[in-house]
Amino acid sequence: MGIVSRGFAGKHFRRPRPELAGRVPPGQYLAEGFPVLTAGATQHIRTERWSFTVRGGAGEPTWTWTDLLSLPAEQFTVDIHCVTHWSKLDTTWTGVSLDRLLTGADRAAGYALAVSYGGYATNLPVEEIVDGRAWLVYAYEGAPIPPEHGGPVRMLVPAHYLWKSAKWIHELWLMDEDRPGFWERSGYHNFGDPWREQRYYDD
């Protein structure tokens, strides 16, 4: 987990046009293509062995790939922002709201830790991933999400820098106390709000 692999699909970045400035947080540029930035090796998870478990709540339910596809899906369009200063507008995803997956879970827990295949983890307050703020997504622009972008399933929390949207999501731990994940332990901000430029721990 100590390495960072970079495989930029598009190395060109540009300043937003004036009419788009209100959609691009401070210090960000618009990306052409979809850059890739990953902590550690890209995970290649076959759908037949993928699963997602909510831990720390009642019953600790688990969904398989087939289970996930059987749930009502949402297609939605959002802007995404990476801590490495690029933004991408009007990205369209398909997936299942975390609200649906957390039905019956312990909402009294104050914090969540998203844990991925490969050992990556990232944390957020529970209130930041409920009420229509987060999804488990399995399609991007109408096609399956490729492994380098977190497929077959990644979490998506567009109100935060993209490292909070854990690739290759496997588990969500509900906890009473906060537990920083990989990048947070490495000096990145614990909350990661793009509009406040919360990139590093002291921002």
XYZ file of C-alpha atoms in Angstrom:
203
model
C 0.000 0.000 0.000
C 3.026 2.272 0.115
C 3.159 2.909 -3.631
C 0.995 5.126 -5.766
C 0.350 3.995 -9.321
C -0.346 6.708 -11.862
C -1.924 5.903 -15.208
C -3.350 9.136 -16.541
C -5.737 8.531 -19.433
C -5.696 12.231 -20.183
C -2.795 14.446 -19.129
C -4.370 17.671 -20.294
C -5.951 20.027 -17.808
C -7.530 23.387 -18.429
C -8.977 26.244 -16.460
C -12.781 26.296 -16.390
C -14.628 28.750 -18.585
C -16.105 31.673 -16.629
C -19.625 30.262 -16.835
C -18.410 27.027 -15.195
C -16.336 28.626 -12.472
C -19.099 28.208 -9.899
C -18.977 24.438 -10.347
C -15.226 24.023 -9.969
C -13.753 24.275 -6.450
C -10.743 26.517 -5.735
C -7.430 25.213 -7.022
C -9.019 22.759 -9.456
C -8.656 22.361 -13.220
C -10.894 20.523 -15.645
C -9.549 17.181 -16.815
C -9.773 15.894 -20.360
C -10.216 12.143 -20.091
C -10.455 10.356 -16.751
C -7.144 10.371 -14.833
C -6.216 7.371 -12.685
C -4.552 7.639 -9.277
C -4.444 4.563 -7.074
C -2.765 3.648 -3.811
C -1.117 0.308 -4.458
C -1.877 -2.185 -7.200
C -5.077 -2.162 -9.236
C -7.432 -4.851 -7.948
C -9.082 -7.201 -10.424
C -12.184 -8.626 -8.762
C -14.431 -11.000 -10.678
C -18.099 -10.238 -10.211
C -18.829 -13.806 -9.108
C -16.572 -13.356 -6.079
C -17.431 -9.753 -5.269
C -19.476 -9.073 -2.128
C -20.323 -6.150 0.117
C -20.941 -6.384 3.873
C -22.109 -3.760 6.360
C -20.345 -4.459 9.645
C -21.167 -3.065 13.059
C -24.922 -2.982 12.559
C -27.724 -5.448 13.125
C -27.123 -8.771 11.392
C -24.168 -7.524 9.302
C -25.924 -8.109 5.950
C -23.974 -9.140 2.847
C -24.850 -8.623 -0.803
C -23.411 -10.517 -3.757
C -23.084 -9.048 -7.241
C -26.399 -10.660 -8.190
C -28.027 -9.230 -5.066
C -26.762 -5.742 -5.850
C -28.081 -5.843 -9.415
C -31.482 -6.948 -8.130
C -31.896 -3.752 -6.096
C -33.527 -0.643 -7.584
C -30.823 1.274 -9.435
C -30.361 4.997 -9.837
C -28.685 6.740 -12.762
C -27.399 10.160 -11.801
C -25.025 12.840 -13.007
C -22.560 14.580 -10.689
C -19.296 16.527 -10.738
C -16.256 14.832 -9.196
C -13.097 16.388 -7.772
C -9.704 14.807 -7.104
C -7.302 16.062 -4.452
C -4.607 16.187 -7.174
C -6.309 19.344 -8.532
C -8.464 17.938 -11.338
C -12.232 18.020 -11.642
C -14.554 16.308 -14.089
C -18.035 17.693 -14.679
C -21.270 15.930 -15.590
C -20.143 12.365 -14.954
C -22.971 9.826 -15.151
C -23.069 6.760 -12.924
C -25.432 3.882 -12.200
C -25.702 2.231 -8.819
C -27.560 1.741 -5.568
C -27.976 4.384 -2.892
C -26.251 3.583 0.388
C -29.501 4.608 2.067
C -31.064 1.426 0.708
C -28.144 -0.744 1.820
C -28.133 0.798 5.291
C -31.835 0.187 5.884
C -32.074 -1.334 9.338
C -28.422 -0.606 10.155
C -27.339 1.127 13.344
C -27.747 4.784 12.411
C -26.596 5.713 15.928
C -23.029 4.964 14.848
C -21.299 8.249 14.160
C -18.586 7.101 11.764
C -18.050 4.801 8.820
C -14.928 3.188 7.397
C -15.087 2.001 3.785
C -12.781 -0.996 3.278
C -11.702 -2.221 -0.151
C -10.332 -5.386 -1.662
C -6.570 -4.957 -1.411
C -6.711 -3.351 2.039
C -7.408 0.297 1.181
C -9.700 2.119 3.618
C -11.132 5.624 3.991
C -13.365 7.199 6.637
C -16.292 9.613 6.784
C -18.974 10.587 9.289
C -22.107 8.509 8.728
C -24.107 11.679 8.104
C -21.993 12.257 4.964
C -23.004 8.966 3.324
C -26.767 8.967 3.975
C -29.745 10.992 2.746
C -28.794 10.731 -0.917
C -25.108 11.596 -0.499
C -23.438 8.277 -1.434
C -23.861 5.249 -3.683
C -22.312 1.943 -4.600
C -21.846 2.322 -8.341
C -21.159 -0.326 -10.991
C -21.511 1.578 -14.275
C -19.920 4.754 -15.599
C -21.357 6.453 -18.689
C -23.497 3.385 -19.345
C -20.656 0.838 -19.288
C -19.174 -1.371 -16.540
C -16.597 0.459 -14.437
C -13.115 -0.774 -15.442
C -10.777 -2.023 -12.694
C -8.517 1.041 -12.823
C -11.499 3.201 -11.876
C -12.632 0.908 -9.084
C -14.792 -1.673 -10.822
C -16.682 -3.831 -10.533
C -18.101 -1.689 -7.696
C -16.844 1.461 -6.030
C -18.330 3.836 -3.524
C -19.130 7.330 -4.786
C -19.386 10.319 -2.431
C -19.244 13.306 -4.794
C -19.343 16.002 -2.095
C -15.828 14.979 -1.018
C -12.485 14.622 -2.763
C -12.452 11.436 -4.793
C -10.127 9.492 -2.487
C -13.129 9.227 -0.134
C -14.984 7.284 -2.875
C -13.301 3.958 -2.179
C -12.495 1.826 -5.208
C -13.170 -1.951 -5.132
C -15.461 -1.505 -2.145
C -15.888 -4.654 -0.041
C -17.097 -3.646 3.427
C -18.500 -0.692 5.326
C -17.779 -0.613 9.047
C -20.130 1.423 11.256
C -18.316 2.645 14.360
C -18.800 4.811 17.425
C -15.316 6.312 17.091
C -13.565 7.709 14.036
C -10.824 5.622 12.444
C -8.681 7.278 9.758
C -8.016 5.345 6.566
C -4.967 5.033 4.304
C -4.615 8.585 3.004
C -5.839 10.147 6.246
C -3.066 8.378 8.160
C -0.633 9.633 5.509
C -1.367 13.310 6.167
C -4.447 14.002 4.073
C -7.417 15.811 5.551
C -9.826 13.755 7.637
C -12.930 15.290 5.980
C -11.822 16.299 2.471
C -14.246 19.032 1.391
C -13.179 20.291 -2.090
C -14.833 23.684 -1.612
C -12.772 24.306 1.537
C -9.617 22.921 -0.130
C -9.254 20.388 2.662
C -6.404 18.470 1.079
C -3.999 18.021 3.979
C -4.506 17.511 7.709
C -3.910 21.147 8.634
C -5.996 22.756 5.835
